[in-house]
Coordinates of C-alpha atoms and ligand atoms in Angstrom, one line a residue:
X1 CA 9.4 -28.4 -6.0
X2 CA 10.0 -31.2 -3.1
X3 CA 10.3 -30.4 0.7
X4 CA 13.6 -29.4 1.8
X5 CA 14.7 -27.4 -1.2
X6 CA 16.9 -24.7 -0.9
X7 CA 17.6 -21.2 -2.8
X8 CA 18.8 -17.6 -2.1
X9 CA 16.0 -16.0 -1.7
X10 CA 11.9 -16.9 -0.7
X11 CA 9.4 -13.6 -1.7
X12 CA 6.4 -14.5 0.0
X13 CA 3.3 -12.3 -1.8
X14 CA 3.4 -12.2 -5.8
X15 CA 2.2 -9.1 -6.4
X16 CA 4.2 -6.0 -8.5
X17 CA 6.7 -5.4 -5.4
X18 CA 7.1 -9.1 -5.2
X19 CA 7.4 -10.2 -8.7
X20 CA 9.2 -7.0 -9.8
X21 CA 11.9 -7.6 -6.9
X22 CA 12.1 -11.2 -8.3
X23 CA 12.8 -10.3 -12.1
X24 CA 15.4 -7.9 -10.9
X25 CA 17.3 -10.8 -8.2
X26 CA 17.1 -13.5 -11.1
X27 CA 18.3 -10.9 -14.2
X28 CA 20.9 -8.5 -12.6
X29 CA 22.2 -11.0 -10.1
X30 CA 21.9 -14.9 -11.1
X31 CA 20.1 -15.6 -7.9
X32 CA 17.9 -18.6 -7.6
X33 CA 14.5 -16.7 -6.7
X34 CA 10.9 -18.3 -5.2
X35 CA 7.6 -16.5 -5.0
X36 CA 5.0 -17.8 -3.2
X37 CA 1.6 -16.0 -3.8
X38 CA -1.6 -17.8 -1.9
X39 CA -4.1 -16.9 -5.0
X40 CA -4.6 -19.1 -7.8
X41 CA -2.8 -16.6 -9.8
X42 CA 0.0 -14.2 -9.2
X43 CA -0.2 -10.5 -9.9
X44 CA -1.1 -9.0 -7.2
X45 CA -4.3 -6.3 -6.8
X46 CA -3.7 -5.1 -10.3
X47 CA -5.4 -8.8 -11.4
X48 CA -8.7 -7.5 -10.8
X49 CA -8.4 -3.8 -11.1
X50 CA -9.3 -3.6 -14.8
X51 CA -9.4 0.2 -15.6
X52 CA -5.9 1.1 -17.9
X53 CA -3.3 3.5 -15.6
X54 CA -0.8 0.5 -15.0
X55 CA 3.1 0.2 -15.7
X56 CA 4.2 3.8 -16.5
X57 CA 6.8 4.5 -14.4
X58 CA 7.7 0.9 -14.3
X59 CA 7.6 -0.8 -17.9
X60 CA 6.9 2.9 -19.9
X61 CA 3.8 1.8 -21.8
X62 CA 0.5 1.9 -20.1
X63 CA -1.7 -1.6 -19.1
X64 CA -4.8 -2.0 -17.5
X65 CA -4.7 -4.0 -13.9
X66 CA -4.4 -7.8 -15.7
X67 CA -2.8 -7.1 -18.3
X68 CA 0.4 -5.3 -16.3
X69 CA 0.2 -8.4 -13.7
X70 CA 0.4 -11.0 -16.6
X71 CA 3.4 -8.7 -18.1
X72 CA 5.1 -8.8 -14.6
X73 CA 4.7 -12.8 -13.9
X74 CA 5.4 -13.4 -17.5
X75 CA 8.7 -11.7 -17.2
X76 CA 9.2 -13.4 -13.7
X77 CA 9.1 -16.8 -15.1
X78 CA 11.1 -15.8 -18.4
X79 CA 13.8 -14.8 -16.3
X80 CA 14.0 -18.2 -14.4
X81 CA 12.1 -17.3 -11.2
X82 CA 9.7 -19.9 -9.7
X83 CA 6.3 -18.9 -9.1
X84 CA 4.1 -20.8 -6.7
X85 CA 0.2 -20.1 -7.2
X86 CA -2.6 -21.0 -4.6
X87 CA 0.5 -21.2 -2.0
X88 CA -0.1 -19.5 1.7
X89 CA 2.9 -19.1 3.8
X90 CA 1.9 -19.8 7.3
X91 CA 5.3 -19.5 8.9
X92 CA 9.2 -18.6 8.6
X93 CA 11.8 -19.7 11.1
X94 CA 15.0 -18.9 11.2
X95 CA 18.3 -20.8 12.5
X96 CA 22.0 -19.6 12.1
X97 CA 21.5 -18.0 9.0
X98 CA 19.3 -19.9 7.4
X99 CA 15.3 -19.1 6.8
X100 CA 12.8 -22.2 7.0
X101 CA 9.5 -21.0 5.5
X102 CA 6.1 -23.6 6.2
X103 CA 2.9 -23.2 4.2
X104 CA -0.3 -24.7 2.5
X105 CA -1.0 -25.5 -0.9
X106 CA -3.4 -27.8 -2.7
X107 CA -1.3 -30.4 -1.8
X108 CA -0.7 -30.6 1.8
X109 CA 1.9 -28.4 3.3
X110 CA 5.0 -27.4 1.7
X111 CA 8.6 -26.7 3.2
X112 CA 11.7 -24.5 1.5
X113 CA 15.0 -23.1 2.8
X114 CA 16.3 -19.7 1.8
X115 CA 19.3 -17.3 2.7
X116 CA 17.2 -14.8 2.5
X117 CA 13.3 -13.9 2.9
X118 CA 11.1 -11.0 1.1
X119 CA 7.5 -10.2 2.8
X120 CA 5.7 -8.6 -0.2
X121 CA 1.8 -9.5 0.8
X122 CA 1.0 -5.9 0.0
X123 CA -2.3 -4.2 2.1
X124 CA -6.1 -4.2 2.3
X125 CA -9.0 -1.9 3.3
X126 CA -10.5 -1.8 6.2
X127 CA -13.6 -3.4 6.1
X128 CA -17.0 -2.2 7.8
X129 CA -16.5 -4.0 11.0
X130 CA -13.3 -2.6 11.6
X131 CA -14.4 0.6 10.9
X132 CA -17.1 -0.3 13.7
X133 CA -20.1 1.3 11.5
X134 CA -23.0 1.0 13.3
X135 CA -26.7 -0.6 12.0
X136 CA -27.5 -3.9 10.5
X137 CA -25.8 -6.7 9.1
X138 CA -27.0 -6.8 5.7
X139 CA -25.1 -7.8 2.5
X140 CA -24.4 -4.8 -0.4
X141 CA -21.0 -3.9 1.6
X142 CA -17.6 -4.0 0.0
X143 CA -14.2 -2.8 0.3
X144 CA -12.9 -1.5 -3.4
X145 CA -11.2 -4.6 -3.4
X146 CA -14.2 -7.0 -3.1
X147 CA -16.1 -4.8 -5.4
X148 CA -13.3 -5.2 -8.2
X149 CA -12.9 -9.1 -7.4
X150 CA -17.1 -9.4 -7.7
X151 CA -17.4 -7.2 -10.7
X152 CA -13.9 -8.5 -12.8
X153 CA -13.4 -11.9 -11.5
X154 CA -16.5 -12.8 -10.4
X155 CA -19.3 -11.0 -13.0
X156 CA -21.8 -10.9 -10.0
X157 CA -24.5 -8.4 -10.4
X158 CA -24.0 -5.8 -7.6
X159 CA -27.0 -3.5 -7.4
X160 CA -28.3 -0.1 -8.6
X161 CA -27.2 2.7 -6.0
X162 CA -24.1 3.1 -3.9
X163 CA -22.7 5.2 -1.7
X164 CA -18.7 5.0 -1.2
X165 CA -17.4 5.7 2.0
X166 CA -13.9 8.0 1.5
X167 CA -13.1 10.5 -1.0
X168 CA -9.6 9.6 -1.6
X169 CA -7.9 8.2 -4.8
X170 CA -9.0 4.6 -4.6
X171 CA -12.5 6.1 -3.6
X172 CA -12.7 7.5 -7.3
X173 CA -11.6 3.9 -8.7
X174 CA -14.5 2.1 -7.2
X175 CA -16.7 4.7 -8.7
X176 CA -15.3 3.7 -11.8
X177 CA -16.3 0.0 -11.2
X178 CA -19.6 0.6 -10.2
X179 CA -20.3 2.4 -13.5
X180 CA -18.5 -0.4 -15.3
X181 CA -21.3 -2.6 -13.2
X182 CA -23.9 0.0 -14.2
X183 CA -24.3 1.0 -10.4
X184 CA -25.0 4.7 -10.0
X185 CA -22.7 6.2 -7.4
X186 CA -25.5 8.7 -5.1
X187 CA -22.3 10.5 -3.0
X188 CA -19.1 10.2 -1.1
X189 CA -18.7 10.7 2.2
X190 CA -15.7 11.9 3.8
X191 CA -15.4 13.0 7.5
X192 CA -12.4 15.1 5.7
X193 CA -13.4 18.9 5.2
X194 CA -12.4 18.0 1.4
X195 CA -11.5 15.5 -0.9
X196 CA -7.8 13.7 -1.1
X197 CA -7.7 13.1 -4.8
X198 CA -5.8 15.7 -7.8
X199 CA -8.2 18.6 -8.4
X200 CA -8.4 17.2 -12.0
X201 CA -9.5 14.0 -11.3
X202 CA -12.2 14.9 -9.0
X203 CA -13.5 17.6 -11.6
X204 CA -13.5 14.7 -14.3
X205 CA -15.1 12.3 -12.3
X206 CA -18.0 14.7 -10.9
X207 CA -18.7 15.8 -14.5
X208 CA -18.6 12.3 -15.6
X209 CA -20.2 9.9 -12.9
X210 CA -22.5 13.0 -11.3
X211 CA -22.4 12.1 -7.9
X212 CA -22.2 14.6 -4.6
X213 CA -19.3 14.6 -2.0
X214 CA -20.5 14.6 1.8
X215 CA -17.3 16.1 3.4
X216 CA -17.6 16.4 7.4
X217 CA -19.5 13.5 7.1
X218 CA -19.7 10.0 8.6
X219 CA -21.9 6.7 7.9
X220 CA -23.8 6.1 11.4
X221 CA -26.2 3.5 10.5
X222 CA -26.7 1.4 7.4
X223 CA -30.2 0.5 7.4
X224 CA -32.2 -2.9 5.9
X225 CA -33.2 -6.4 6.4
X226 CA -31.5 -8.4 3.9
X227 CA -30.0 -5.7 1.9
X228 CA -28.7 -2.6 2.6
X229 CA -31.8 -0.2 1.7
X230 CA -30.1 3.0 2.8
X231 CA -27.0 5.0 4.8
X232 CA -27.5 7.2 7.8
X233 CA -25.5 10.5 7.3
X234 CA -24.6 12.5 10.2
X235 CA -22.9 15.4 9.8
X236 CA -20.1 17.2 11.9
X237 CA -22.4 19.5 13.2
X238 CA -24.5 17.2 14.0
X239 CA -26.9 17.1 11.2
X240 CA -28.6 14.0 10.1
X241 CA -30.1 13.1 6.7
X242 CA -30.8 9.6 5.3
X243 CA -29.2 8.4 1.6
X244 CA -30.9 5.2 -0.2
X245 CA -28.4 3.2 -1.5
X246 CA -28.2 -0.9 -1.8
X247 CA -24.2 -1.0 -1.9
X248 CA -22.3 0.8 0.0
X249 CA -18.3 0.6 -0.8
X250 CA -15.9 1.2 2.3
X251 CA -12.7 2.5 0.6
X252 CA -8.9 3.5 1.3
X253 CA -8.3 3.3 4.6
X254 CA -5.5 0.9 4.3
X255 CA -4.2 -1.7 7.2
X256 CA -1.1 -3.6 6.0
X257 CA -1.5 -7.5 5.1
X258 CA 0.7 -7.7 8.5
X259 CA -0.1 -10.9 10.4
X260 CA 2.7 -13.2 8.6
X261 CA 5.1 -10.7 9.9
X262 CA 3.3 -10.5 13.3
X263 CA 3.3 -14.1 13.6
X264 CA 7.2 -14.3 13.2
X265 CA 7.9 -11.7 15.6
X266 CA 9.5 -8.9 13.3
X267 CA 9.2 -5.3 14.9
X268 CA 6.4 -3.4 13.3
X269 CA 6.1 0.2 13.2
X270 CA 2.4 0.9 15.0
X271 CA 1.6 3.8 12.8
X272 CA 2.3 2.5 9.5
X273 CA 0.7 -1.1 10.7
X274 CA 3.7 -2.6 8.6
X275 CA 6.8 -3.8 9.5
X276 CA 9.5 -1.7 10.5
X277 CA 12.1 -1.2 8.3
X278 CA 15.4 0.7 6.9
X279 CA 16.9 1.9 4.1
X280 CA 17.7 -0.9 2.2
X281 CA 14.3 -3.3 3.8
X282 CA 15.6 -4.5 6.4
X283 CA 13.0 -5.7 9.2
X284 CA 14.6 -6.4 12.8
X285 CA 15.4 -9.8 11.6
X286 CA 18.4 -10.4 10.1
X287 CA 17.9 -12.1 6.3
X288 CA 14.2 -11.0 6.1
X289 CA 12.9 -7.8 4.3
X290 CA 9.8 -6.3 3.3
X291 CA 9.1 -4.7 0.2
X292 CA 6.0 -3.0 -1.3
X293 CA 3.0 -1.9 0.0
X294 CA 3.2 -3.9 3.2
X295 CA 5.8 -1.1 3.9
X296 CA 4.2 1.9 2.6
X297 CA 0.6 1.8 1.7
X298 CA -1.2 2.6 -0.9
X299 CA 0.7 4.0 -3.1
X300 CA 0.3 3.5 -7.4
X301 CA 1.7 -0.2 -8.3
X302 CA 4.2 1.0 -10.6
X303 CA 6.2 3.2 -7.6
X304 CA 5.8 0.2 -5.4
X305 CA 7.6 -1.7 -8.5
X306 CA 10.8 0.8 -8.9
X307 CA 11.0 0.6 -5.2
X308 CA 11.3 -3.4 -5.2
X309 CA 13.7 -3.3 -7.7
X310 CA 16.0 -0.5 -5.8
X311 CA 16.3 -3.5 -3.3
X312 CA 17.2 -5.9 -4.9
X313 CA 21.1 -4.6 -4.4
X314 CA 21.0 -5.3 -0.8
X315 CA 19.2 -8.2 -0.7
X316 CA 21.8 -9.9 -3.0
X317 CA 24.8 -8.6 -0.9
X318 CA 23.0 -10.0 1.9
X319 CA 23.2 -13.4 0.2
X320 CA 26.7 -12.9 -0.4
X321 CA 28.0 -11.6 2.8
X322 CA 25.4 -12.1 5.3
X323 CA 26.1 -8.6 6.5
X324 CA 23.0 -6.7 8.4
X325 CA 23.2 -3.3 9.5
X326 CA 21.1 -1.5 12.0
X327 CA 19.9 2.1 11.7
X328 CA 19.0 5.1 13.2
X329 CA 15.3 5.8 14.2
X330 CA 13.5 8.5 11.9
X331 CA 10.5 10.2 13.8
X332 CA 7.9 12.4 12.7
X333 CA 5.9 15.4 14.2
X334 CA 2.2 16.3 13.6
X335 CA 0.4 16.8 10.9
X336 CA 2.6 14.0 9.5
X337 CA 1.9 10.3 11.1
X338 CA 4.5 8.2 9.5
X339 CA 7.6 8.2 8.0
X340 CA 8.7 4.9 5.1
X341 CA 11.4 3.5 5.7
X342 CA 11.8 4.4 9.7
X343 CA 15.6 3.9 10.2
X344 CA 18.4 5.0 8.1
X345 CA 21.6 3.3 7.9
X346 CA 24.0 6.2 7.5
X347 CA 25.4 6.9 3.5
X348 CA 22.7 4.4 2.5
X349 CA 20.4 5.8 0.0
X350 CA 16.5 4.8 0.4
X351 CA 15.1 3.5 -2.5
X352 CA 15.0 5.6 -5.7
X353 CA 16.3 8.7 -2.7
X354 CA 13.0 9.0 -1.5
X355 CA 11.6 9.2 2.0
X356 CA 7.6 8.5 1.6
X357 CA 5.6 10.6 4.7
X358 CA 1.9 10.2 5.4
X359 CA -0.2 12.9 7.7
X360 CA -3.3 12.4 9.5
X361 CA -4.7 16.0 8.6
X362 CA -4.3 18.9 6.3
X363 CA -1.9 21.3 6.0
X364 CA -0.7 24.2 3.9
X365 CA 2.0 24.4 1.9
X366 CA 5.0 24.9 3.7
X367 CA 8.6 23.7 4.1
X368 CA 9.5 19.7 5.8
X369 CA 12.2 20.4 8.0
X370 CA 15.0 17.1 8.4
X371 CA 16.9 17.2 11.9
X372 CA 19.5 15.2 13.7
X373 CA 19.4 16.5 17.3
X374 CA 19.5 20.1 16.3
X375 CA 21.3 20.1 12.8
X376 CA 19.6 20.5 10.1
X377 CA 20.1 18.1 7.8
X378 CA 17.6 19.3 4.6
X379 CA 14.6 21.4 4.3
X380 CA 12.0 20.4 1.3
X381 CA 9.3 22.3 0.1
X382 CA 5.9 20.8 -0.2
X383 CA 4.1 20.9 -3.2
X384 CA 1.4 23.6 -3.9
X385 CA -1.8 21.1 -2.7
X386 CA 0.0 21.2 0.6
X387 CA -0.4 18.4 2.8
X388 CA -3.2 15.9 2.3
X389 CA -4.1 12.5 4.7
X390 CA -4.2 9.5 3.0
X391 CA -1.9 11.1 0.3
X392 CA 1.8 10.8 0.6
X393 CA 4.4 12.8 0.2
X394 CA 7.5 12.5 -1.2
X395 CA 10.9 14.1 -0.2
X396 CA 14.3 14.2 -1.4
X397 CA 16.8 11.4 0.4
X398 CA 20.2 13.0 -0.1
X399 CA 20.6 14.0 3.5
X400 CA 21.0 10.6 4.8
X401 CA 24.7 10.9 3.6
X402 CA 24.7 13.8 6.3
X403 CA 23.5 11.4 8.9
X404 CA 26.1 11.1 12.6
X405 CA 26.4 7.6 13.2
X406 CA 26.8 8.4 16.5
X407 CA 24.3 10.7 16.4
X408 CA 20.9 11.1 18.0
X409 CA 17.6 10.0 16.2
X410 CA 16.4 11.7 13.2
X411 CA 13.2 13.8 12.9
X412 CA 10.9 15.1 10.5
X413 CA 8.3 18.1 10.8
X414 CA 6.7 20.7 9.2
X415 CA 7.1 24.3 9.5
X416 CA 4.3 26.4 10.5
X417 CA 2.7 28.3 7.6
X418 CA 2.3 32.2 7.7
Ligands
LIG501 C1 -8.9 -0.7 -5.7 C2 -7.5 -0.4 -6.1 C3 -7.3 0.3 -7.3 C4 -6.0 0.6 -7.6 N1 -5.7 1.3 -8.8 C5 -4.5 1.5 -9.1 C6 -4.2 2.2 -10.4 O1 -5.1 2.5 -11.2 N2 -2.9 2.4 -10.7 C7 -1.8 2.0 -9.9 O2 -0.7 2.2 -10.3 N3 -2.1 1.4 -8.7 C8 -3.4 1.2 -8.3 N4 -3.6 0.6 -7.1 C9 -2.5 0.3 -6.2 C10 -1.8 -1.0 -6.6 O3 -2.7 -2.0 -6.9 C11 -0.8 -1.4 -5.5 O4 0.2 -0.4 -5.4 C12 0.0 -2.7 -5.8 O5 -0.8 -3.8 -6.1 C13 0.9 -3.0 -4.6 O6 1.7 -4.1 -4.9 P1 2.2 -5.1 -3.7 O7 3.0 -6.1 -4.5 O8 2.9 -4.4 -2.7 O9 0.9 -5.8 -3.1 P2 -0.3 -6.6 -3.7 O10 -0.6 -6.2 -5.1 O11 -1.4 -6.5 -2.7 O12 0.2 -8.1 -3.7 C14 0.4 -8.8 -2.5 C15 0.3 -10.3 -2.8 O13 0.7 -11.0 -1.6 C16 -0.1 -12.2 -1.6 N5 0.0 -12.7 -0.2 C17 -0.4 -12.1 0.9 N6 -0.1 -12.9 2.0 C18 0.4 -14.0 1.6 C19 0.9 -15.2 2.2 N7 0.8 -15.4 3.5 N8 1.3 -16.2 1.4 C20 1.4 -16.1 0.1 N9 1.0 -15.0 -0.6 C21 0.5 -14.0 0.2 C22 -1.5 -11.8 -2.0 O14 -2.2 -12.9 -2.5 C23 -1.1 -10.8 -3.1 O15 -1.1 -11.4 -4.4 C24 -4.9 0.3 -6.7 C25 -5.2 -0.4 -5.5 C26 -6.5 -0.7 -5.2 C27 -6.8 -1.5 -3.9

């Protein structure tokens, strides 16, 4: 494509929120679409995540990580959408209506115009340093990511005896890919007072992969010269023991892939780490939206795919009419930490009805209370796990068509358990 083209819309980030979003914008609404993804191929995480568990909600057959992100660029380009590989977008600006987005590729820089912008680049662990874990600086240490890039992508031999750092969902996936590495996994270590994953996958993979969870627990020191040779547990009562290992895996976590969005100035929402947006993925600047896990993290690919396509309605009206709304705030209360999407644009359904809320500890099952001022707008009861961080919880949507305009912000808690 040469410099200074122009289409409707630019999705920067090709994974299944990006690509999805695309097939839907090209199909249902003739728009002229462009994805920009800065790997070599498009796809997403689910290119190097090989175990099967993709595409059920989405596509109603079940794929393993590459073969659901072939499926999704495949339909992509079928549908008339152009997808850019090995193409970082560095910058967007925007002038009267009209987006210019800046970037390198493998041949210089490249330059496009579009009515409207998508940032789908999706989200990434937290690596050790960010984590600040103490000890030496030795190699052995991944995120899941990195371990499912070495092992899928890369065939790299990645050692004998790990230790993964989290117990949540994604936790139990990187077990997974150690065995497929034939790495034994010794423990997790949580410095939860329990795991975050279903009852029955934890059960399965204990039985299978025979490893022990640490819970109160946290990595203080990872010990070696060269390699990691061992993990220092301390515990919450402030018992120590020591775990050899020569791979440890830093897991969950999640921090949004946010600095493209920093960088042109949209309003982020602190707790979330992502942009702040509405009901229909809207940031604070009109013409761009943001899609995907960059909005909600981590949740399973093919949710993150029917929520890209429920978009795709307002993004094409956008193109057509240029119209931008603004919304009401939506705050929440303790145990929950965030709330996806954060304003509400009243009678505008979220996508698929569904408010996404994250906590930051456990509760019991109990009833989420929705208020405007002091009406109640909708009470939903929580599932019988109750409320578990790094897990998120889905609730019902409908009452945004009770939403005041004029009305005060909009807040979520949780009603004490008895
Ligand atoms: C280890 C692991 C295991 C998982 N296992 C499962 C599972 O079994 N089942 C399941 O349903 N889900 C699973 N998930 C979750 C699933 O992978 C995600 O929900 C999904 O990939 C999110 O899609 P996305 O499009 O929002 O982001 P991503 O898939 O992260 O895609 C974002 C894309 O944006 C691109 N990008 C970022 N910045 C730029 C830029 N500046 N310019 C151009 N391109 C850019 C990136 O290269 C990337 O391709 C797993 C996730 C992880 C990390």
């Amino acid at each position: 494509m040469s410099a200074d083209s122009a289409v409707d819309v630019v999705i920067i980030g090709g994974g299944p929120a990006g690509l999805t979003l695309a097939h839907e914008l090209a199909t249902t609404h003739d728009l002229s679409v462009v994805v920009y993804d800065r790997e070599q191929q498009a796809g997403g995480i689910p290119r190097h995540s090989k175990h099967l568990g993709y595409g059920v909600r989405d596509l109603h057959l079940i794929f393993s990580g590459p073969a659901y992100a072939e499926r999704l660029v495949n339909r992509a380009v079928k549908a008339g959408v152009v997808v850019h590989t090995g193409s970082s977008v560095t910058q967007v600006t925007s002038v009267e209506g009209t987006h210019e987005i800046r970037g390198v590729d493998g041949n210089g820089t490249f330059h496009m115009t579009a009515t409207a912008v998508v940032l789908a680049t999706g989200v990434r662990e937290r690596p050790r340093t960010a984590r600040v874990i103490p000890g030496s600086r030795v190699q052995g240490v991944y995120t899941t990511g990195e371990l499912q890039q070495s092992v899928f992508i890369h065939h790299q031999s990645i050692g004998q005896r790990a230790v993964v750092l989290g117990a949540e969902h994604v936790s139990y996936s990187a077990v997974m890919t150690l065995a497929h590495a034939g790495v034994k996994t010794a423990a997790l270590i949580t410095p939860w007072r329990k795991h975050q994953t279903w009852r029955i996958a934890h059960l399965f993979a204990r039985l299978r992969y025979r490893f022990t969870v640490k819970t109160n627990a946290y990595i203080t020191d990872i010990i070696g010269s060269d390699r990691v040779t061992a993990v220092e547990v301390t515990y919450r009562n402030g018992q120590k023991e020591l775990v050899a290992c020569d791979v440890v895996v830093c897991s969950g976590d999640w921090i949004a892939d946010h600095e493209l969005a920093m960088r042109m100035g949209v309003e982020m929402s602190k707790e979330s780490t992502g942009p702040a947006v509405d009901t229909a993925a809207r940031t604070s600047r009109a013409g761009v939206f943001a899609i995907g896990n960059l909005v909600h993290p981590a949740i399973p690919a093919d949710a993150v795919a029917l929520n890209a396509r429920a978009i795709a309605d307002g993004v094409a009206h956008y193109v057509g009419y240029g119209k931008w709304g603004t919304g009401i705030d939506v705050a929440v209360s303790d145990p929950f930490s965030y709330v996806w999407p954060q304003r509400v644009v009243p009678n505008e359904m979220p996508a698929n009805n569904r408010f996404i809320l994250w906590a930051q500890d456990f509760a019991r099952a109990s009833q989420v209370v929705v208020r405007q001022g002091d009406r109640e707008l909708a009470r939903a009861t929580v599932k019988p796990d109750g409320v578990i961080p790094a897990r998120h919880l889905w609730i019902d949507g409908t009452w945004v068509t009770q939403v005041d305009p004029a009305g005060p912000r909009i807040t979520i808690s949780l009603l004490p358990s008895y």
